[in-house]
mmCIF file with all atom_site columns, C-alpha atoms in Angstrom:
data_model
loop_
_atom_site.group_PDB
_atom_site.id
_atom_site.type_symbol
_atom_site.label_atom_id
_atom_site.label_alt_id
_atom_site.label_comp_id
_atom_site.label_asym_id
_atom_site.label_entity_id
_atom_site.label_seq_id
_atom_site.pdbx_PDB_ins_code
_atom_site.Cartn_x
_atom_site.Cartn_y
_atom_site.Cartn_z
_atom_site.occupancy
_atom_site.B_iso_or_equiv
_atom_site.pdbx_formal_charge
_atom_site.auth_seq_id
_atom_site.auth_comp_id
_atom_site.auth_asym_id
_atom_site.auth_atom_id
_atom_site.pdbx_PDB_model_num
ATOM 1   C CA . MET D 1 1   ? -28.846 -76.092 -106.819 1.00 59.00 ? 1   MET D CA 1
ATOM 2   C CA . ALA D 1 2   ? -28.121 -73.034 -104.823 1.00 63.00 ? 2   ALA D CA 1
ATOM 3   C CA . MET D 1 3   ? -24.614 -71.650 -104.618 1.00 71.00 ? 3   MET D CA 1
ATOM 4   C CA . GLU D 1 4   ? -23.050 -71.355 -101.199 1.00 80.00 ? 4   GLU D CA 1
ATOM 5   C CA . LYS D 1 5   ? -22.498 -67.697 -99.858  1.00 82.00 ? 5   LYS D CA 1
ATOM 6   C CA . SER D 1 6   ? -18.959 -66.680 -99.218  1.00 81.00 ? 6   SER D CA 1
ATOM 7   C CA . ARG D 1 7   ? -18.004 -65.937 -95.255  1.00 83.00 ? 7   ARG D CA 1
ATOM 8   C CA . VAL D 1 8   ? -17.115 -62.377 -95.000  1.00 85.00 ? 8   VAL D CA 1
ATOM 9   C CA . LEU D 1 9   ? -14.809 -60.820 -92.627  1.00 85.00 ? 9   LEU D CA 1
ATOM 10  C CA . ILE D 1 10  ? -15.009 -57.243 -91.899  1.00 87.00 ? 10  ILE D CA 1
ATOM 11  C CA . VAL D 1 11  ? -11.866 -55.308 -90.328  1.00 83.00 ? 11  VAL D CA 1
ATOM 12  C CA . GLY D 1 12  ? -13.115 -51.751 -89.839  1.00 85.00 ? 12  GLY D CA 1
ATOM 13  C CA . ALA D 1 13  ? -16.788 -52.249 -90.127  1.00 89.00 ? 13  ALA D CA 1
ATOM 14  C CA . THR D 1 14  ? -17.538 -48.867 -88.175  1.00 90.00 ? 14  THR D CA 1
ATOM 15  C CA . GLY D 1 15  ? -15.681 -46.906 -90.548  1.00 86.00 ? 15  GLY D CA 1
ATOM 16  C CA . TYR D 1 16  ? -16.815 -44.728 -93.618  1.00 85.00 ? 16  TYR D CA 1
ATOM 17  C CA . ILE D 1 17  ? -16.228 -47.624 -96.096  1.00 84.00 ? 17  ILE D CA 1
ATOM 18  C CA . GLY D 1 18  ? -16.674 -50.639 -93.560  1.00 87.00 ? 18  GLY D CA 1
ATOM 19  C CA . ARG D 1 19  ? -20.330 -49.887 -92.698  1.00 91.00 ? 19  ARG D CA 1
ATOM 20  C CA . ARG D 1 20  ? -21.339 -49.755 -96.075  1.00 91.00 ? 20  ARG D CA 1
ATOM 21  C CA . ILE D 1 21  ? -19.293 -53.079 -96.695  1.00 90.00 ? 21  ILE D CA 1
ATOM 22  C CA . VAL D 1 22  ? -21.310 -54.730 -93.873  1.00 94.00 ? 22  VAL D CA 1
ATOM 23  C CA . ALA D 1 23  ? -24.622 -53.673 -95.161  1.00 95.00 ? 23  ALA D CA 1
ATOM 24  C CA . ALA D 1 24  ? -23.877 -54.881 -98.555  1.00 93.00 ? 24  ALA D CA 1
ATOM 25  C CA . SER D 1 25  ? -22.750 -58.156 -97.354  1.00 93.00 ? 25  SER D CA 1
ATOM 26  C CA . LEU D 1 26  ? -25.759 -58.667 -95.181  1.00 96.00 ? 26  LEU D CA 1
ATOM 27  C CA . ALA D 1 27  ? -28.026 -57.637 -98.173  1.00 95.00 ? 27  ALA D CA 1
ATOM 28  C CA . GLU D 1 28  ? -26.221 -60.245 -100.168 1.00 93.00 ? 28  GLU D CA 1
ATOM 29  C CA . GLY D 1 29  ? -27.080 -62.773 -97.458  1.00 94.00 ? 29  GLY D CA 1
ATOM 30  C CA . HIS D 1 30  ? -23.260 -63.527 -96.692  1.00 92.00 ? 30  HIS D CA 1
ATOM 31  C CA . PRO D 1 31  ? -22.480 -64.991 -93.487  1.00 92.00 ? 31  PRO D CA 1
ATOM 32  C CA . THR D 1 32  ? -21.001 -61.873 -92.051  1.00 93.00 ? 32  THR D CA 1
ATOM 33  C CA . TYR D 1 33  ? -18.227 -61.431 -89.577  1.00 91.00 ? 33  TYR D CA 1
ATOM 34  C CA . VAL D 1 34  ? -17.547 -58.462 -88.088  1.00 91.00 ? 34  VAL D CA 1
ATOM 35  C CA . LEU D 1 35  ? -13.823 -57.877 -85.985  1.00 86.00 ? 35  LEU D CA 1
ATOM 36  C CA . LEU D 1 36  ? -14.526 -56.536 -82.833  1.00 84.00 ? 36  LEU D CA 1
ATOM 37  C CA . ARG D 1 37  ? -11.700 -54.899 -81.080  1.00 83.00 ? 37  ARG D CA 1
ATOM 38  C CA . PRO D 1 38  ? -11.309 -54.930 -77.316  1.00 79.00 ? 38  PRO D CA 1
ATOM 39  C CA . GLU D 1 39  ? -9.429  -51.599 -77.829  1.00 76.00 ? 39  GLU D CA 1
ATOM 40  C CA . ILE D 1 40  ? -12.697 -49.810 -79.109  1.00 77.00 ? 40  ILE D CA 1
ATOM 41  C CA . GLY D 1 41  ? -13.418 -49.181 -75.530  1.00 76.00 ? 41  GLY D CA 1
ATOM 42  C CA . LEU D 1 42  ? -16.654 -47.080 -74.303  1.00 83.00 ? 42  LEU D CA 1
ATOM 43  C CA . ASP D 1 43  ? -16.543 -45.461 -77.904  1.00 83.00 ? 43  ASP D CA 1
ATOM 44  C CA . ILE D 1 44  ? -20.821 -45.439 -77.627  1.00 89.00 ? 44  ILE D CA 1
ATOM 45  C CA . ASP D 1 45  ? -21.276 -44.785 -81.506  1.00 91.00 ? 45  ASP D CA 1
ATOM 46  C CA . LYS D 1 46  ? -19.009 -47.448 -82.624  1.00 90.00 ? 46  LYS D CA 1
ATOM 47  C CA . LEU D 1 47  ? -20.555 -49.983 -79.999  1.00 90.00 ? 47  LEU D CA 1
ATOM 48  C CA . GLN D 1 48  ? -23.874 -49.133 -81.046  1.00 93.00 ? 48  GLN D CA 1
ATOM 49  C CA . MET D 1 49  ? -23.153 -49.673 -84.962  1.00 93.00 ? 49  MET D CA 1
ATOM 50  C CA . LEU D 1 50  ? -21.609 -53.009 -83.832  1.00 93.00 ? 50  LEU D CA 1
ATOM 51  C CA . LEU D 1 51  ? -25.208 -54.309 -81.983  1.00 93.00 ? 51  LEU D CA 1
ATOM 52  C CA . ALA D 1 52  ? -26.996 -52.855 -84.826  1.00 96.00 ? 52  ALA D CA 1
ATOM 53  C CA . PHE D 1 53  ? -24.914 -54.883 -87.181  1.00 96.00 ? 53  PHE D CA 1
ATOM 54  C CA . LYS D 1 54  ? -25.422 -58.084 -84.716  1.00 96.00 ? 54  LYS D CA 1
ATOM 55  C CA . ALA D 1 55  ? -29.279 -57.546 -84.783  1.00 97.00 ? 55  ALA D CA 1
ATOM 56  C CA . GLN D 1 56  ? -28.986 -57.296 -88.809  1.00 97.00 ? 56  GLN D CA 1
ATOM 57  C CA . GLY D 1 57  ? -27.119 -60.987 -88.675  1.00 96.00 ? 57  GLY D CA 1
ATOM 58  C CA . ALA D 1 58  ? -23.555 -60.314 -88.525  1.00 96.00 ? 58  ALA D CA 1
ATOM 59  C CA . ARG D 1 59  ? -21.677 -62.426 -85.972  1.00 93.00 ? 59  ARG D CA 1
ATOM 60  C CA . LEU D 1 60  ? -18.998 -60.391 -84.053  1.00 91.00 ? 60  LEU D CA 1
ATOM 61  C CA . VAL D 1 61  ? -15.426 -61.839 -83.749  1.00 88.00 ? 61  VAL D CA 1
ATOM 62  C CA . GLU D 1 62  ? -13.479 -60.406 -80.964  1.00 85.00 ? 62  GLU D CA 1
ATOM 63  C CA . ALA D 1 63  ? -9.674  -60.139 -81.725  1.00 82.00 ? 63  ALA D CA 1
ATOM 64  C CA . SER D 1 64  ? -7.036  -57.569 -81.542  1.00 78.00 ? 64  SER D CA 1
ATOM 65  C CA . LEU D 1 65  ? -4.793  -56.093 -84.148  1.00 73.00 ? 65  LEU D CA 1
ATOM 66  C CA . ASP D 1 66  ? -2.280  -56.609 -81.744  1.00 78.00 ? 66  ASP D CA 1
ATOM 67  C CA . ASP D 1 67  ? -3.051  -60.176 -80.969  1.00 79.00 ? 67  ASP D CA 1
ATOM 68  C CA . HIS D 1 68  ? -1.490  -62.501 -83.677  1.00 79.00 ? 68  HIS D CA 1
ATOM 69  C CA . GLU D 1 69  ? -3.133  -65.663 -82.867  1.00 83.00 ? 69  GLU D CA 1
ATOM 70  C CA . GLY D 1 70  ? -6.562  -64.395 -82.405  1.00 78.00 ? 70  GLY D CA 1
ATOM 71  C CA . LEU D 1 71  ? -6.569  -62.303 -85.556  1.00 75.00 ? 71  LEU D CA 1
ATOM 72  C CA . VAL D 1 72  ? -5.042  -65.128 -87.654  1.00 76.00 ? 72  VAL D CA 1
ATOM 73  C CA . ALA D 1 73  ? -8.109  -67.326 -86.182  1.00 78.00 ? 73  ALA D CA 1
ATOM 74  C CA . ALA D 1 74  ? -10.547 -64.764 -87.332  1.00 75.00 ? 74  ALA D CA 1
ATOM 75  C CA . ILE D 1 75  ? -9.312  -64.233 -90.765  1.00 70.00 ? 75  ILE D CA 1
ATOM 76  C CA . ARG D 1 76  ? -8.653  -67.793 -91.488  1.00 71.00 ? 76  ARG D CA 1
ATOM 77  C CA . GLN D 1 77  ? -12.540 -67.678 -92.129  1.00 65.00 ? 77  GLN D CA 1
ATOM 78  C CA . ARG D 1 78  ? -11.761 -65.593 -95.312  1.00 66.00 ? 78  ARG D CA 1
ATOM 79  C CA . PHE D 1 79  ? -10.161 -62.517 -95.571  1.00 63.00 ? 79  PHE D CA 1
ATOM 80  C CA . LEU D 1 80  ? -10.533 -59.555 -98.227  1.00 62.00 ? 80  LEU D CA 1
ATOM 81  C CA . PRO D 1 81  ? -8.135  -57.042 -97.262  1.00 65.00 ? 81  PRO D CA 1
ATOM 82  C CA . SER D 1 82  ? -9.001  -53.399 -98.506  1.00 61.00 ? 82  SER D CA 1
ATOM 83  C CA . GLU D 1 83  ? -6.155  -50.989 -99.280  1.00 63.00 ? 83  GLU D CA 1
ATOM 84  C CA . PHE D 1 84  ? -7.703  -47.408 -98.849  1.00 62.00 ? 84  PHE D CA 1
ATOM 85  C CA . GLY D 1 85  ? -5.372  -45.745 -100.355 1.00 67.00 ? 85  GLY D CA 1
ATOM 86  C CA . THR D 1 86  ? -2.553  -46.774 -102.777 1.00 74.00 ? 86  THR D CA 1
ATOM 87  C CA . ASP D 1 87  ? -1.424  -50.224 -103.416 1.00 80.00 ? 87  ASP D CA 1
ATOM 88  C CA . PRO D 1 88  ? 1.309   -50.411 -100.993 1.00 82.00 ? 88  PRO D CA 1
ATOM 89  C CA . SER D 1 89  ? 3.130   -52.940 -103.239 1.00 83.00 ? 89  SER D CA 1
ATOM 90  C CA . ARG D 1 90  ? 3.742   -50.214 -105.744 1.00 80.00 ? 90  ARG D CA 1
ATOM 91  C CA . MET D 1 91  ? 4.709   -47.538 -103.214 1.00 81.00 ? 91  MET D CA 1
ATOM 92  C CA . GLY D 1 92  ? 8.641   -48.443 -102.636 1.00 79.00 ? 92  GLY D CA 1
ATOM 93  C CA . ASN D 1 93  ? 9.390   -44.714 -103.473 1.00 83.00 ? 93  ASN D CA 1
ATOM 94  C CA . ALA D 1 94  ? 6.657   -43.376 -101.002 1.00 81.00 ? 94  ALA D CA 1
ATOM 95  C CA . LEU D 1 95  ? 8.104   -40.654 -98.884  1.00 81.00 ? 95  LEU D CA 1
ATOM 96  C CA . GLU D 1 96  ? 7.305   -39.433 -95.228  1.00 81.00 ? 96  GLU D CA 1
ATOM 97  C CA . PRO D 1 97  ? 5.095   -39.099 -93.463  1.00 77.00 ? 97  PRO D CA 1
ATOM 98  C CA . GLY D 1 98  ? 2.936   -41.797 -95.612  1.00 75.00 ? 98  GLY D CA 1
ATOM 99  C CA . ARG D 1 99  ? 5.793   -43.972 -96.031  1.00 83.00 ? 99  ARG D CA 1
ATOM 100 C CA . VAL D 1 100 ? 5.217   -46.014 -92.562  1.00 86.00 ? 100 VAL D CA 1
ATOM 101 C CA . THR D 1 101 ? 1.978   -46.565 -93.688  1.00 81.00 ? 101 THR D CA 1
ATOM 102 C CA . PHE D 1 102 ? 2.828   -48.527 -96.531  1.00 84.00 ? 102 PHE D CA 1
ATOM 103 C CA . ASP D 1 103 ? 5.716   -50.216 -94.915  1.00 87.00 ? 103 ASP D CA 1
ATOM 104 C CA . GLU D 1 104 ? 3.026   -51.591 -92.034  1.00 84.00 ? 104 GLU D CA 1
ATOM 105 C CA . LYS D 1 105 ? 0.659   -52.805 -95.097  1.00 84.00 ? 105 LYS D CA 1
ATOM 106 C CA . MET D 1 106 ? 3.317   -54.476 -96.666  1.00 86.00 ? 106 MET D CA 1
ATOM 107 C CA . ALA D 1 107 ? 4.111   -56.147 -93.134  1.00 87.00 ? 107 ALA D CA 1
ATOM 108 C CA . ILE D 1 108 ? 0.311   -57.417 -93.088  1.00 83.00 ? 108 ILE D CA 1
ATOM 109 C CA . ARG D 1 109 ? 0.457   -58.674 -96.478  1.00 85.00 ? 109 ARG D CA 1
ATOM 110 C CA . THR D 1 110 ? 3.634   -60.594 -96.087  1.00 88.00 ? 110 THR D CA 1
ATOM 111 C CA . ALA D 1 111 ? 2.211   -62.239 -92.774  1.00 85.00 ? 111 ALA D CA 1
ATOM 112 C CA . ILE D 1 112 ? -1.205  -63.323 -94.723  1.00 82.00 ? 112 ILE D CA 1
ATOM 113 C CA . GLU D 1 113 ? 0.642   -64.583 -97.675  1.00 86.00 ? 113 GLU D CA 1
ATOM 114 C CA . ASP D 1 114 ? 3.462   -66.485 -95.063  1.00 89.00 ? 114 ASP D CA 1
ATOM 115 C CA . ALA D 1 115 ? 0.314   -67.950 -93.164  1.00 84.00 ? 115 ALA D CA 1
ATOM 116 C CA . ASN D 1 116 ? -1.169  -69.072 -96.275  1.00 83.00 ? 116 ASN D CA 1
ATOM 117 C CA . ILE D 1 117 ? -4.600  -67.307 -95.382  1.00 77.00 ? 117 ILE D CA 1
ATOM 118 C CA . PRO D 1 118 ? -6.968  -67.282 -98.635  1.00 73.00 ? 118 PRO D CA 1
ATOM 119 C CA . HIS D 1 119 ? -7.321  -63.697 -99.687  1.00 73.00 ? 119 HIS D CA 1
ATOM 120 C CA . THR D 1 120 ? -7.939  -61.149 -102.075 1.00 72.00 ? 120 THR D CA 1
ATOM 121 C CA . TYR D 1 121 ? -6.388  -57.823 -102.129 1.00 74.00 ? 121 TYR D CA 1
ATOM 122 C CA . VAL D 1 122 ? -8.601  -54.958 -102.956 1.00 70.00 ? 122 VAL D CA 1
ATOM 123 C CA . SER D 1 123 ? -7.203  -51.613 -103.768 1.00 69.00 ? 123 SER D CA 1
ATOM 124 C CA . SER D 1 124 ? -9.516  -48.983 -103.494 1.00 64.00 ? 124 SER D CA 1
ATOM 125 C CA . ASN D 1 125 ? -6.714  -46.293 -104.680 1.00 63.00 ? 125 ASN D CA 1
ATOM 126 C CA . CYS D 1 126 ? -8.269  -43.628 -102.296 1.00 62.00 ? 126 CYS D CA 1
ATOM 127 C CA . PHE D 1 127 ? -10.911 -41.046 -103.082 1.00 57.00 ? 127 PHE D CA 1
ATOM 128 C CA . ALA D 1 128 ? -9.643  -37.751 -105.024 1.00 55.00 ? 128 ALA D CA 1
ATOM 129 C CA . ALA D 1 129 ? -12.652 -35.966 -103.131 1.00 57.00 ? 129 ALA D CA 1
ATOM 130 C CA . TYR D 1 130 ? -10.980 -36.695 -99.763  1.00 61.00 ? 130 TYR D CA 1
ATOM 131 C CA . PHE D 1 131 ? -7.895  -35.091 -100.559 1.00 63.00 ? 131 PHE D CA 1
ATOM 132 C CA . CYS D 1 132 ? -8.732  -32.606 -103.126 1.00 65.00 ? 132 CYS D CA 1
ATOM 133 C CA . PRO D 1 133 ? -10.371 -29.962 -100.738 1.00 68.00 ? 133 PRO D CA 1
ATOM 134 C CA . ASN D 1 134 ? -7.481  -29.363 -98.385  1.00 71.00 ? 134 ASN D CA 1
ATOM 135 C CA . LEU D 1 135 ? -4.748  -29.386 -100.798 1.00 67.00 ? 135 LEU D CA 1
ATOM 136 C CA . CYS D 1 136 ? -3.449  -32.785 -99.859  1.00 69.00 ? 136 CYS D CA 1
ATOM 137 C CA . GLN D 1 137 ? -2.662  -31.296 -96.322  1.00 70.00 ? 137 GLN D CA 1
ATOM 138 C CA . LEU D 1 138 ? -2.812  -34.209 -93.880  1.00 68.00 ? 138 LEU D CA 1
ATOM 139 C CA . LYS D 1 139 ? -3.731  -32.491 -90.571  1.00 70.00 ? 139 LYS D CA 1
ATOM 140 C CA . THR D 1 140 ? -6.788  -30.267 -92.001  1.00 72.00 ? 140 THR D CA 1
ATOM 141 C CA . LEU D 1 141 ? -10.028 -31.064 -93.858  1.00 72.00 ? 141 LEU D CA 1
ATOM 142 C CA . LEU D 1 142 ? -10.181 -27.634 -95.231  1.00 77.00 ? 142 LEU D CA 1
ATOM 143 C CA . PRO D 1 143 ? -7.614  -25.368 -97.602  1.00 76.00 ? 143 PRO D CA 1
ATOM 144 C CA . PRO D 1 144 ? -4.787  -24.055 -95.767  1.00 75.00 ? 144 PRO D CA 1
ATOM 145 C CA . LYS D 1 145 ? -5.266  -20.274 -95.970  1.00 76.00 ? 145 LYS D CA 1
ATOM 146 C CA . GLU D 1 146 ? -1.527  -19.206 -94.694  1.00 78.00 ? 146 GLU D CA 1
ATOM 147 C CA . THR D 1 147 ? 0.912   -21.975 -95.903  1.00 76.00 ? 147 THR D CA 1
ATOM 148 C CA . VAL D 1 148 ? 1.058   -25.249 -97.924  1.00 73.00 ? 148 VAL D CA 1
ATOM 149 C CA . GLY D 1 149 ? 3.225   -27.986 -96.511  1.00 72.00 ? 149 GLY D CA 1
ATOM 150 C CA . VAL D 1 150 ? 5.434   -29.430 -99.238  1.00 67.00 ? 150 VAL D CA 1
ATOM 151 C CA . TYR D 1 151 ? 6.659   -32.841 -98.485  1.00 63.00 ? 151 TYR D CA 1
ATOM 152 C CA . GLY D 1 152 ? 10.319  -33.642 -99.265  1.00 64.00 ? 152 GLY D CA 1
ATOM 153 C CA . ASP D 1 153 ? 13.096  -31.486 -99.329  1.00 68.00 ? 153 ASP D CA 1
ATOM 154 C CA . GLY D 1 154 ? 11.372  -28.532 -101.009 1.00 62.00 ? 154 GLY D CA 1
ATOM 155 C CA . ASN D 1 155 ? 13.897  -28.426 -103.975 1.00 67.00 ? 155 ASN D CA 1
ATOM 156 C CA . VAL D 1 156 ? 11.456  -30.209 -106.388 1.00 56.00 ? 156 VAL D CA 1
ATOM 157 C CA . LYS D 1 157 ? 10.591  -28.061 -109.379 1.00 54.00 ? 157 LYS D CA 1
ATOM 158 C CA . GLY D 1 158 ? 7.193   -29.972 -109.916 1.00 48.00 ? 158 GLY D CA 1
ATOM 159 C CA . MET D 1 159 ? 5.391   -32.630 -108.308 1.00 42.00 ? 159 MET D CA 1
ATOM 160 C CA . PHE D 1 160 ? 2.430   -34.814 -108.826 1.00 43.00 ? 160 PHE D CA 1
ATOM 161 C CA . SER D 1 161 ? 0.648   -37.118 -106.561 1.00 42.00 ? 161 SER D CA 1
ATOM 162 C CA . CYS D 1 162 ? -0.400  -40.569 -107.837 1.00 41.00 ? 162 CYS D CA 1
ATOM 163 C CA . SER D 1 163 ? -3.499  -40.865 -106.037 1.00 40.00 ? 163 SER D CA 1
ATOM 164 C CA . PHE D 1 164 ? -3.309  -37.862 -103.643 1.00 38.00 ? 164 PHE D CA 1
ATOM 165 C CA . CYS D 1 165 ? -1.887  -39.819 -101.071 1.00 39.00 ? 165 CYS D CA 1
ATOM 166 C CA . CYS D 1 166 ? 1.595   -39.183 -99.821  1.00 39.00 ? 166 CYS D CA 1
ATOM 167 C CA . HIS D 1 167 ? 3.240   -40.538 -103.234 1.00 37.00 ? 167 HIS D CA 1
ATOM 168 C CA . PHE D 1 168 ? 5.123   -37.597 -104.888 1.00 36.00 ? 168 PHE D CA 1
ATOM 169 C CA . GLU D 1 169 ? 7.692   -37.781 -107.780 1.00 37.00 ? 169 GLU D CA 1
ATOM 170 C CA . LYS D 1 170 ? 10.172  -35.385 -109.250 1.00 34.00 ? 170 LYS D CA 1
ATOM 171 C CA . PHE D 1 171 ? 9.187   -34.438 -112.825 1.00 31.00 ? 171 PHE D CA 1
ATOM 172 C CA . ILE D 1 172 ? 12.246  -35.274 -115.206 1.00 30.00 ? 172 ILE D CA 1
#
């Protein structure tokens, strides 16, 4: 007897990782749902990618991240949130500018759990190759030539980044 394939909903399907998850899900024969956000507007590249996913068998589900009811209806099918970056539940001491991102991710986790939506969290813990070439500078892809921004008050004698992503701690 063949085992039933899991339904997979992908939010962020047109992103660097998301498009690969869509391809892998379809290749494995999973019923694959792709969130189509109305705010995508006329981004032709993203629209073409979404239409290509549909042609390959993915089902487009329209919902907005700002539409609570529509989003809950979409993710009730099965939700596998991916945490690009560091696990937000471990980021209680994060500094700005990254702090707001972790707080937002925790608000989403709380909403998922409060709604009793079946879920599995996957934390990719970021990719060092994404941040190392630019020395963790958030506004550039290239290494800075003149100055390097230091997060915090500037009085730290040494620091490290737990995943090259906005979580700096003082050395004791």
